[in-house]
Amino acid sequence: MWLTNSSIGRKVIMSVTGIALILFLTFHACMNLVALFSADAYNAICGALGANWYAVAATVGLAALVVLHFVYAIILTLQNRKARGANRYAVTSKPEKVEWASQNMFVLGLIVVIGLLLHLYNFWYNMMFAEFANGGYAFVAGDYAAHDGAGLIAFTFQQPVYTVLYIIWFVAIWFHMTHGFWSAFQTLGLNNKVWFCRWKAIGTAYVTIVMLMFVAVALAFSFCGGACSAA
Ligand code: HEM
């Protein structure tokens, strides 16, 4: 099949899954901002996204997107290396116009995935999984209900090591996504000389805003235990 067998088809899969993941992150960042204003409202959202069949179905869909994106990244990386063959290191000087992020997309992606595993341990395991497997209580010490997302965010970011690890993770995601954004539009053909620069500017602004929302939540819970204005 063209989509899975050709190089361009595989890139289309990477682009479409990447755009879907950016949309998920946009939703997730907006949802997290609610935690800065009201723990009850945030926990009500977490409750709705908890142990319901539609939330579990959405999680399975999301996991499928991440797996597809990751598997095709490996396939394309191996394919590129094979195409370059033994001459892979023949040219050592780097072309000036190629961005650092574009040359390191795979390594950045790996950091993103490792961070994601830590994040799923901190939240998904203590929330959705605990809802089913631990009688509605998080596994961490402190008797947190499994839908107490705000409580678990506070618990996580009270530990400075997590704040530092998450900020490193956010920086890797920023580099990965700013490159992925315009690259996806280029693959899908929604690009020309004029729009190349525009997509780059739009992508950088968009991704920066989304990532700053995550940073704001992490720092507010680290330094003020949540809503700094109410402290
Ligand atoms: C300050 C930053 C973040 C906070 C406070 C946060 C918080 C949370 C919470 C509370 C949940 C559980 C929601 C629920 O099950 O109801 C969750 C799940 C999740 N988060 Fe985050 N998150 C952050 C950043 C991120 C980032 C940057 C990513 C992706 C790169 C991400 C990916 C996910 C995924 C995939 C899930 C599982 C969703 C599901 O079960 O369907 N999160 N996060």
PDB file of C-alpha atoms and ligand atoms in Angstrom:
ATOM      1  CA  MET A   1       0.000   0.000   0.000  1.00  0.00           C
ATOM      2  CA  TRP A   2       1.277   3.468  -1.003  1.00  0.00           C
ATOM      3  CA  LEU A   3       0.794   4.902   2.485  1.00  0.00           C
ATOM      4  CA  THR A   4       2.967   2.337   4.254  1.00  0.00           C
ATOM      5  CA  ASN A   5       5.340   1.233   1.468  1.00  0.00           C
ATOM      6  CA  SER A   6       6.567   4.513  -0.024  1.00  0.00           C
ATOM      7  CA  SER A   7       8.831   7.002   1.663  1.00  0.00           C
ATOM      8  CA  ILE A   8       6.408   9.882   1.104  1.00  0.00           C
ATOM      9  CA  GLY A   9       3.485   7.758   2.395  1.00  0.00           C
ATOM     10  CA  ARG A  10       5.377   7.084   5.614  1.00  0.00           C
ATOM     11  CA  LYS A  11       6.127  10.791   5.973  1.00  0.00           C
ATOM     12  CA  VAL A  12       2.414  11.514   5.545  1.00  0.00           C
ATOM     13  CA  ILE A  13       1.687   9.119   8.448  1.00  0.00           C
ATOM     14  CA  MET A  14       4.307  10.956  10.567  1.00  0.00           C
ATOM     15  CA  SER A  15       2.781  14.335   9.652  1.00  0.00           C
ATOM     16  CA  VAL A  16      -0.858  13.436  10.289  1.00  0.00           C
ATOM     17  CA  THR A  17      -0.128  11.677  13.607  1.00  0.00           C
ATOM     18  CA  GLY A  18       2.168  14.573  14.598  1.00  0.00           C
ATOM     19  CA  ILE A  19      -0.537  17.184  13.917  1.00  0.00           C
ATOM     20  CA  ALA A  20      -3.069  15.100  15.898  1.00  0.00           C
ATOM     21  CA  LEU A  21      -0.617  14.946  18.834  1.00  0.00           C
ATOM     22  CA  ILE A  22      -0.099  18.736  18.689  1.00  0.00           C
ATOM     23  CA  LEU A  23      -3.894  19.147  18.894  1.00  0.00           C
ATOM     24  CA  PHE A  24      -4.012  16.816  21.913  1.00  0.00           C
ATOM     25  CA  LEU A  25      -1.255  18.832  23.601  1.00  0.00           C
ATOM     26  CA  THR A  26      -3.148  22.068  22.927  1.00  0.00           C
ATOM     27  CA  PHE A  27      -6.222  20.637  24.655  1.00  0.00           C
ATOM     28  CA  HIS A  28      -4.094  19.267  27.506  1.00  0.00           C
ATOM     29  CA  ALA A  29      -2.320  22.604  28.076  1.00  0.00           C
ATOM     30  CA  CYS A  30      -5.636  24.530  28.131  1.00  0.00           C
ATOM     31  CA  MET A  31      -7.157  21.956  30.497  1.00  0.00           C
ATOM     32  CA  ASN A  32      -4.173  22.219  32.860  1.00  0.00           C
ATOM     33  CA  LEU A  33      -4.547  26.007  33.062  1.00  0.00           C
ATOM     34  CA  VAL A  34      -7.867  25.402  34.854  1.00  0.00           C
ATOM     35  CA  ALA A  35      -5.851  23.943  37.771  1.00  0.00           C
ATOM     36  CA  LEU A  36      -4.362  27.414  38.323  1.00  0.00           C
ATOM     37  CA  PHE A  37      -7.787  28.893  38.998  1.00  0.00           C
ATOM     38  CA  SER A  38      -9.846  26.144  40.622  1.00  0.00           C
ATOM     39  CA  ALA A  39      -8.803  22.749  41.993  1.00  0.00           C
ATOM     40  CA  ASP A  40     -12.470  21.668  42.118  1.00  0.00           C
ATOM     41  CA  ALA A  41     -13.123  22.567  38.467  1.00  0.00           C
ATOM     42  CA  TYR A  42      -9.909  20.803  37.408  1.00  0.00           C
ATOM     43  CA  ASN A  43     -10.818  17.674  39.385  1.00  0.00           C
ATOM     44  CA  ALA A  44     -14.316  17.691  37.858  1.00  0.00           C
ATOM     45  CA  ILE A  45     -12.694  17.581  34.381  1.00  0.00           C
ATOM     46  CA  CYS A  46     -10.323  14.810  35.539  1.00  0.00           C
ATOM     47  CA  GLY A  47     -13.343  12.899  36.910  1.00  0.00           C
ATOM     48  CA  ALA A  48     -15.087  13.151  33.512  1.00  0.00           C
ATOM     49  CA  LEU A  49     -11.906  11.925  31.810  1.00  0.00           C
ATOM     50  CA  GLY A  50     -11.443   9.150  34.374  1.00  0.00           C
ATOM     51  CA  ALA A  51     -12.649   5.560  34.385  1.00  0.00           C
ATOM     52  CA  ASN A  52     -15.362   5.911  31.690  1.00  0.00           C
ATOM     53  CA  TRP A  53     -15.509   3.813  28.544  1.00  0.00           C
ATOM     54  CA  TYR A  54     -15.155   6.882  26.289  1.00  0.00           C
ATOM     55  CA  ALA A  55     -12.113   8.141  28.206  1.00  0.00           C
ATOM     56  CA  VAL A  56     -10.489   4.709  28.018  1.00  0.00           C
ATOM     57  CA  ALA A  57     -11.269   4.580  24.257  1.00  0.00           C
ATOM     58  CA  ALA A  58      -9.677   8.045  23.818  1.00  0.00           C
ATOM     59  CA  THR A  59      -6.589   6.891  25.744  1.00  0.00           C
ATOM     60  CA  VAL A  60      -6.272   3.819  23.487  1.00  0.00           C
ATOM     61  CA  GLY A  61      -6.611   6.082  20.405  1.00  0.00           C
ATOM     62  CA  LEU A  62      -3.979   8.446  21.776  1.00  0.00           C
ATOM     63  CA  ALA A  63      -1.610   5.560  22.551  1.00  0.00           C
ATOM     64  CA  ALA A  64      -2.095   4.279  18.970  1.00  0.00           C
ATOM     65  CA  LEU A  65      -1.126   7.731  17.609  1.00  0.00           C
ATOM     66  CA  VAL A  66       2.035   7.833  19.758  1.00  0.00           C
ATOM     67  CA  VAL A  67       3.032   4.259  18.763  1.00  0.00           C
ATOM     68  CA  LEU A  68       2.433   4.934  15.023  1.00  0.00           C
ATOM     69  CA  HIS A  69       4.409   8.197  15.191  1.00  0.00           C
ATOM     70  CA  PHE A  70       7.302   6.496  17.027  1.00  0.00           C
ATOM     71  CA  VAL A  71       7.410   3.322  14.898  1.00  0.00           C
ATOM     72  CA  TYR A  72       7.414   5.305  11.628  1.00  0.00           C
ATOM     73  CA  ALA A  73      10.117   7.608  13.022  1.00  0.00           C
ATOM     74  CA  ILE A  74      12.316   4.525  13.537  1.00  0.00           C
ATOM     75  CA  ILE A  75      11.495   3.147  10.070  1.00  0.00           C
ATOM     76  CA  LEU A  76      12.261   6.486   8.343  1.00  0.00           C
ATOM     77  CA  THR A  77      15.479   6.999  10.323  1.00  0.00           C
ATOM     78  CA  LEU A  78      16.756   3.510   9.430  1.00  0.00           C
ATOM     79  CA  GLN A  79      15.694   4.011   5.812  1.00  0.00           C
ATOM     80  CA  ASN A  80      17.597   7.335   5.616  1.00  0.00           C
ATOM     81  CA  ARG A  81      20.725   5.770   7.116  1.00  0.00           C
ATOM     82  CA  LYS A  82      20.556   2.860   4.684  1.00  0.00           C
ATOM     83  CA  ALA A  83      20.152   5.241   1.744  1.00  0.00           C
ATOM     84  CA  ARG A  84      23.265   7.152   2.835  1.00  0.00           C
ATOM     85  CA  GLY A  85      25.153   3.840   3.231  1.00  0.00           C
ATOM     86  CA  ALA A  86      28.842   3.765   4.112  1.00  0.00           C
ATOM     87  CA  ASN A  87      29.191   7.445   3.162  1.00  0.00           C
ATOM     88  CA  ARG A  88      27.119   8.509   6.153  1.00  0.00           C
ATOM     89  CA  TYR A  89      30.115  10.181   7.789  1.00  0.00           C
ATOM     90  CA  ALA A  90      31.964  11.131   4.573  1.00  0.00           C
ATOM     91  CA  VAL A  91      30.888  14.775   4.777  1.00  0.00           C
ATOM     92  CA  THR A  92      31.614  16.105   8.227  1.00  0.00           C
ATOM     93  CA  SER A  93      30.936  19.806   7.744  1.00  0.00           C
ATOM     94  CA  LYS A  94      27.295  20.585   8.458  1.00  0.00           C
ATOM     95  CA  PRO A  95      25.214  22.502   5.922  1.00  0.00           C
ATOM     96  CA  GLU A  96      24.595  25.945   7.399  1.00  0.00           C
ATOM     97  CA  LYS A  97      20.910  26.163   6.599  1.00  0.00           C
ATOM     98  CA  VAL A  98      19.949  22.888   8.296  1.00  0.00           C
ATOM     99  CA  GLU A  99      18.544  23.528  11.761  1.00  0.00           C
ATOM    100  CA  TRP A 100      19.909  21.815  14.837  1.00  0.00           C
ATOM    101  CA  ALA A 101      16.443  20.416  15.653  1.00  0.00           C
ATOM    102  CA  SER A 102      15.972  18.918  12.194  1.00  0.00           C
ATOM    103  CA  GLN A 103      19.242  17.004  12.542  1.00  0.00           C
ATOM    104  CA  ASN A 104      18.325  15.740  15.978  1.00  0.00           C
ATOM    105  CA  MET A 105      14.633  14.948  15.620  1.00  0.00           C
ATOM    106  CA  PHE A 106      15.102  11.293  16.550  1.00  0.00           C
ATOM    107  CA  VAL A 107      17.173  12.002  19.704  1.00  0.00           C
ATOM    108  CA  LEU A 108      14.760  14.772  20.720  1.00  0.00           C
ATOM    109  CA  GLY A 109      11.879  12.343  20.115  1.00  0.00           C
ATOM    110  CA  LEU A 110      13.561   9.797  22.395  1.00  0.00           C
ATOM    111  CA  ILE A 111      13.860  12.370  25.223  1.00  0.00           C
ATOM    112  CA  VAL A 112      10.195  13.243  24.655  1.00  0.00           C
ATOM    113  CA  VAL A 113       9.186   9.564  24.956  1.00  0.00           C
ATOM    114  CA  ILE A 114      11.295   8.961  28.095  1.00  0.00           C
ATOM    115  CA  GLY A 115       9.730  12.076  29.680  1.00  0.00           C
ATOM    116  CA  LEU A 116       6.303  10.853  28.631  1.00  0.00           C
ATOM    117  CA  LEU A 117       6.862   7.512  30.381  1.00  0.00           C
ATOM    118  CA  LEU A 118       7.791   9.368  33.589  1.00  0.00           C
ATOM    119  CA  HIS A 119       4.727  11.601  33.182  1.00  0.00           C
ATOM    120  CA  LEU A 120       2.383   8.646  32.642  1.00  0.00           C
ATOM    121  CA  TYR A 121       3.813   7.059  35.790  1.00  0.00           C
ATOM    122  CA  ASN A 122       3.193  10.309  37.755  1.00  0.00           C
ATOM    123  CA  PHE A 123      -0.378  10.824  36.513  1.00  0.00           C
ATOM    124  CA  TRP A 124      -1.996   8.153  34.328  1.00  0.00           C
ATOM    125  CA  TYR A 125      -0.826   5.315  36.620  1.00  0.00           C
ATOM    126  CA  ASN A 126      -1.999   7.180  39.748  1.00  0.00           C
ATOM    127  CA  MET A 127      -5.278   8.290  38.174  1.00  0.00           C
ATOM    128  CA  MET A 128      -6.922   6.246  35.405  1.00  0.00           C
ATOM    129  CA  PHE A 129      -5.099   3.016  36.251  1.00  0.00           C
ATOM    130  CA  ALA A 130      -5.537   3.501  40.029  1.00  0.00           C
ATOM    131  CA  GLU A 131      -9.257   4.107  39.458  1.00  0.00           C
ATOM    132  CA  PHE A 132      -9.560   0.522  38.227  1.00  0.00           C
ATOM    133  CA  ALA A 133      -6.761  -1.191  40.150  1.00  0.00           C
ATOM    134  CA  ASN A 134      -6.545   0.559  43.529  1.00  0.00           C
ATOM    135  CA  GLY A 135     -10.128   1.197  44.622  1.00  0.00           C
ATOM    136  CA  GLY A 136     -10.180   4.821  43.420  1.00  0.00           C
ATOM    137  CA  TYR A 137      -7.039   5.921  45.301  1.00  0.00           C
ATOM    138  CA  ALA A 138      -3.666   6.982  43.888  1.00  0.00           C
ATOM    139  CA  PHE A 139      -0.716   4.711  44.619  1.00  0.00           C
ATOM    140  CA  VAL A 140       1.440   7.549  46.068  1.00  0.00           C
ATOM    141  CA  ALA A 141       1.485   8.160  49.837  1.00  0.00           C
ATOM    142  CA  GLY A 142      -1.052  10.700  51.096  1.00  0.00           C
ATOM    143  CA  ASP A 143      -4.505   9.229  50.377  1.00  0.00           C
ATOM    144  CA  TYR A 144      -5.096  11.169  47.150  1.00  0.00           C
ATOM    145  CA  ALA A 145      -8.323  10.214  45.350  1.00  0.00           C
ATOM    146  CA  ALA A 146      -7.597   8.945  41.836  1.00  0.00           C
ATOM    147  CA  HIS A 147      -9.514  11.902  40.326  1.00  0.00           C
ATOM    148  CA  ASP A 148      -7.643  14.473  42.472  1.00  0.00           C
ATOM    149  CA  GLY A 149      -5.577  15.764  39.556  1.00  0.00           C
ATOM    150  CA  ALA A 150      -4.884  19.117  41.270  1.00  0.00           C
ATOM    151  CA  GLY A 151      -3.658  17.334  44.413  1.00  0.00           C
ATOM    152  CA  LEU A 152      -1.368  15.089  42.373  1.00  0.00           C
ATOM    153  CA  ILE A 153       0.043  18.046  40.403  1.00  0.00           C
ATOM    154  CA  ALA A 154       0.855  19.737  43.740  1.00  0.00           C
ATOM    155  CA  PHE A 155       2.341  16.487  45.093  1.00  0.00           C
ATOM    156  CA  THR A 156       4.540  16.093  41.979  1.00  0.00           C
ATOM    157  CA  PHE A 157       5.850  19.651  41.733  1.00  0.00           C
ATOM    158  CA  GLN A 158       6.536  19.942  45.464  1.00  0.00           C
ATOM    159  CA  GLN A 159       9.507  17.722  44.622  1.00  0.00           C
ATOM    160  CA  PRO A 160      12.109  19.992  42.907  1.00  0.00           C
ATOM    161  CA  VAL A 161      13.647  17.064  41.002  1.00  0.00           C
ATOM    162  CA  TYR A 162      10.384  16.677  39.056  1.00  0.00           C
ATOM    163  CA  THR A 163      10.215  20.397  38.281  1.00  0.00           C
ATOM    164  CA  VAL A 164      13.729  20.263  36.808  1.00  0.00           C
ATOM    165  CA  LEU A 165      13.075  17.037  34.845  1.00  0.00           C
ATOM    166  CA  TYR A 166       9.775  18.380  33.486  1.00  0.00           C
ATOM    167  CA  ILE A 167      11.354  21.690  32.376  1.00  0.00           C
ATOM    168  CA  ILE A 168      14.079  19.740  30.491  1.00  0.00           C
ATOM    169  CA  TRP A 169      11.300  17.628  28.968  1.00  0.00           C
ATOM    170  CA  PHE A 170       9.331  20.746  27.900  1.00  0.00           C
ATOM    171  CA  VAL A 171      12.437  22.222  26.212  1.00  0.00           C
ATOM    172  CA  ALA A 172      12.956  18.978  24.229  1.00  0.00           C
ATOM    173  CA  ILE A 173       9.265  18.998  23.240  1.00  0.00           C
ATOM    174  CA  TRP A 174       9.569  22.646  22.132  1.00  0.00           C
ATOM    175  CA  PHE A 175      12.495  21.879  19.798  1.00  0.00           C
ATOM    176  CA  HIS A 176      10.814  18.716  18.515  1.00  0.00           C
ATOM    177  CA  MET A 177       7.463  20.376  17.870  1.00  0.00           C
ATOM    178  CA  THR A 178       8.695  23.658  16.334  1.00  0.00           C
ATOM    179  CA  HIS A 179      10.519  21.626  13.701  1.00  0.00           C
ATOM    180  CA  GLY A 180       7.729  19.047  13.347  1.00  0.00           C
ATOM    181  CA  PHE A 181       5.083  21.758  12.819  1.00  0.00           C
ATOM    182  CA  TRP A 182       6.380  23.277   9.556  1.00  0.00           C
ATOM    183  CA  SER A 183       7.849  19.956   8.426  1.00  0.00           C
ATOM    184  CA  ALA A 184       4.358  18.386   8.590  1.00  0.00           C
ATOM    185  CA  PHE A 185       2.867  21.151   6.450  1.00  0.00           C
ATOM    186  CA  GLN A 186       5.721  20.791   3.980  1.00  0.00           C
ATOM    187  CA  THR A 187       5.128  17.018   3.675  1.00  0.00           C
ATOM    188  CA  LEU A 188       1.409  17.576   3.135  1.00  0.00           C
ATOM    189  CA  GLY A 189       2.213  19.962   0.278  1.00  0.00           C
ATOM    190  CA  LEU A 190       0.665  23.009   1.991  1.00  0.00           C
ATOM    191  CA  ASN A 191       3.839  24.882   1.375  1.00  0.00           C
ATOM    192  CA  ASN A 192       5.642  27.140  -1.066  1.00  0.00           C
ATOM    193  CA  LYS A 193       8.429  29.718  -0.818  1.00  0.00           C
ATOM    194  CA  VAL A 194       6.210  32.322   0.861  1.00  0.00           C
ATOM    195  CA  TRP A 195       4.336  29.920   3.134  1.00  0.00           C
ATOM    196  CA  PHE A 196       7.526  28.111   4.200  1.00  0.00           C
ATOM    197  CA  CYS A 197       8.578  31.161   6.266  1.00  0.00           C
ATOM    198  CA  ARG A 198       5.008  31.785   7.419  1.00  0.00           C
ATOM    199  CA  TRP A 199       4.471  28.216   8.697  1.00  0.00           C
ATOM    200  CA  LYS A 200       7.800  28.455  10.511  1.00  0.00           C
ATOM    201  CA  ALA A 201       6.774  31.695  12.247  1.00  0.00           C
ATOM    202  CA  ILE A 202       3.231  30.474  12.996  1.00  0.00           C
ATOM    203  CA  GLY A 203       4.556  27.129  14.284  1.00  0.00           C
ATOM    204  CA  THR A 204       7.171  28.740  16.543  1.00  0.00           C
ATOM    205  CA  ALA A 205       4.626  31.160  18.043  1.00  0.00           C
ATOM    206  CA  TYR A 206       1.954  28.460  18.505  1.00  0.00           C
ATOM    207  CA  VAL A 207       4.266  25.875  20.069  1.00  0.00           C
ATOM    208  CA  THR A 208       5.864  28.510  22.332  1.00  0.00           C
ATOM    209  CA  ILE A 209       2.442  29.542  23.685  1.00  0.00           C
ATOM    210  CA  VAL A 210       1.399  25.901  24.302  1.00  0.00           C
ATOM    211  CA  MET A 211       4.668  25.039  26.063  1.00  0.00           C
ATOM    212  CA  LEU A 212       4.588  28.231  28.171  1.00  0.00           C
ATOM    213  CA  MET A 213       1.181  27.102  29.484  1.00  0.00           C
ATOM    214  CA  PHE A 214       2.777  23.850  30.719  1.00  0.00           C
ATOM    215  CA  VAL A 215       5.734  25.774  32.204  1.00  0.00           C
ATOM    216  CA  ALA A 216       3.343  28.170  33.983  1.00  0.00           C
ATOM    217  CA  VAL A 217       1.503  25.275  35.661  1.00  0.00           C
ATOM    218  CA  ALA A 218       4.721  23.499  36.677  1.00  0.00           C
ATOM    219  CA  LEU A 219       6.254  26.690  38.151  1.00  0.00           C
ATOM    220  CA  ALA A 220       3.053  27.871  39.849  1.00  0.00           C
ATOM    221  CA  PHE A 221       2.675  24.524  41.629  1.00  0.00           C
ATOM    222  CA  SER A 222       6.405  24.389  42.457  1.00  0.00           C
ATOM    223  CA  PHE A 223       6.612  27.840  43.998  1.00  0.00           C
ATOM    224  CA  CYS A 224       3.063  28.689  45.125  1.00  0.00           C
ATOM    225  CA  GLY A 225       1.376  25.284  45.422  1.00  0.00           C
ATOM    226  CA  GLY A 226      -1.023  26.241  42.605  1.00  0.00           C
ATOM    227  CA  ALA A 227      -2.716  29.616  42.092  1.00  0.00           C
ATOM    228  CA  CYS A 228      -0.010  32.186  42.940  1.00  0.00           C
ATOM    229  CA  SER A 229      -2.527  35.047  42.957  1.00  0.00           C
ATOM    230  CA  ALA A 230      -4.543  33.324  45.712  1.00  0.00           C
ATOM    231  CA  ALA A 231      -1.461  32.657  47.854  1.00  0.00           C
TER     232      ALA A 231
HETATM  233  C1  HEM B   1       2.698  20.872  33.657  1.00  0.00           C
HETATM  234  C2  HEM B   1       2.571  19.952  32.741  1.00  0.00           C
HETATM  235  C3  HEM B   1       1.566  18.823  32.792  1.00  0.00           C
HETATM  236  C4  HEM B   1       0.672  18.497  33.769  1.00  0.00           C
HETATM  237  C5  HEM B   1       0.421  19.188  35.107  1.00  0.00           C
HETATM  238  C6  HEM B   1      -0.069  17.330  33.297  1.00  0.00           C
HETATM  239  C7  HEM B   1      -1.077  16.698  34.009  1.00  0.00           C
HETATM  240  C8  HEM B   1      -1.714  15.543  33.613  1.00  0.00           C
HETATM  241  C9  HEM B   1      -2.767  14.889  34.348  1.00  0.00           C
HETATM  242  C10 HEM B   1      -3.357  15.394  35.670  1.00  0.00           C
HETATM  243  C11 HEM B   1      -3.131  13.806  33.643  1.00  0.00           C
HETATM  244  C12 HEM B   1      -4.243  12.811  34.003  1.00  0.00           C
HETATM  245  C13 HEM B   1      -5.529  13.311  33.416  1.00  0.00           C
HETATM  246  C14 HEM B   1      -6.648  12.350  33.652  1.00  0.00           C
HETATM  247  O1  HEM B   1      -6.419  11.134  33.531  1.00  0.00           O
HETATM  248  O2  HEM B   1      -7.736  12.796  33.889  1.00  0.00           O
HETATM  249  C15 HEM B   1      -2.309  13.731  32.476  1.00  0.00           C
HETATM  250  C16 HEM B   1      -2.367  12.746  31.523  1.00  0.00           C
HETATM  251  C17 HEM B   1      -1.617  12.728  30.380  1.00  0.00           C
HETATM  252  N1  HEM B   1      -0.680  13.653  29.982  1.00  0.00           N
HETATM  253 FE1  HEM B   1      -0.143  15.286  31.007  1.00  0.00          FE
HETATM  254  N2  HEM B   1       0.391  16.981  32.053  1.00  0.00           N
HETATM  255  C18 HEM B   1       1.409  17.862  31.698  1.00  0.00           C
HETATM  256  C19 HEM B   1       2.142  17.855  30.525  1.00  0.00           C
HETATM  257  C20 HEM B   1       2.032  16.898  29.531  1.00  0.00           C
HETATM  258  C21 HEM B   1       2.795  16.893  28.321  1.00  0.00           C
HETATM  259  C22 HEM B   1       3.835  17.961  27.943  1.00  0.00           C
HETATM  260  C23 HEM B   1       2.406  15.787  27.614  1.00  0.00           C
HETATM  261  C24 HEM B   1       2.869  15.255  26.290  1.00  0.00           C
HETATM  262  C25 HEM B   1       4.035  15.459  25.736  1.00  0.00           C
HETATM  263  C26 HEM B   1       1.394  15.092  28.391  1.00  0.00           C
HETATM  264  C27 HEM B   1       0.783  13.919  28.016  1.00  0.00           C
HETATM  265  C28 HEM B   1      -0.180  13.267  28.770  1.00  0.00           C
HETATM  266  C29 HEM B   1      -0.805  12.019  28.354  1.00  0.00           C
HETATM  267  C30 HEM B   1      -0.529  11.254  27.046  1.00  0.00           C
HETATM  268  C31 HEM B   1      -1.711  11.679  29.366  1.00  0.00           C
HETATM  269  C32 HEM B   1      -2.648  10.468  29.409  1.00  0.00           C
HETATM  270  C33 HEM B   1      -3.951  10.883  28.800  1.00  0.00           C
HETATM  271  C34 HEM B   1      -4.961   9.779  28.839  1.00  0.00           C
HETATM  272  O3  HEM B   1      -5.012   9.022  29.803  1.00  0.00           O
HETATM  273  O4  HEM B   1      -5.737   9.687  27.881  1.00  0.00           O
HETATM  274  N3  HEM B   1       1.183  15.812  29.546  1.00  0.00           N
HETATM  275  N4  HEM B   1      -1.434  14.813  32.471  1.00  0.00           N
END
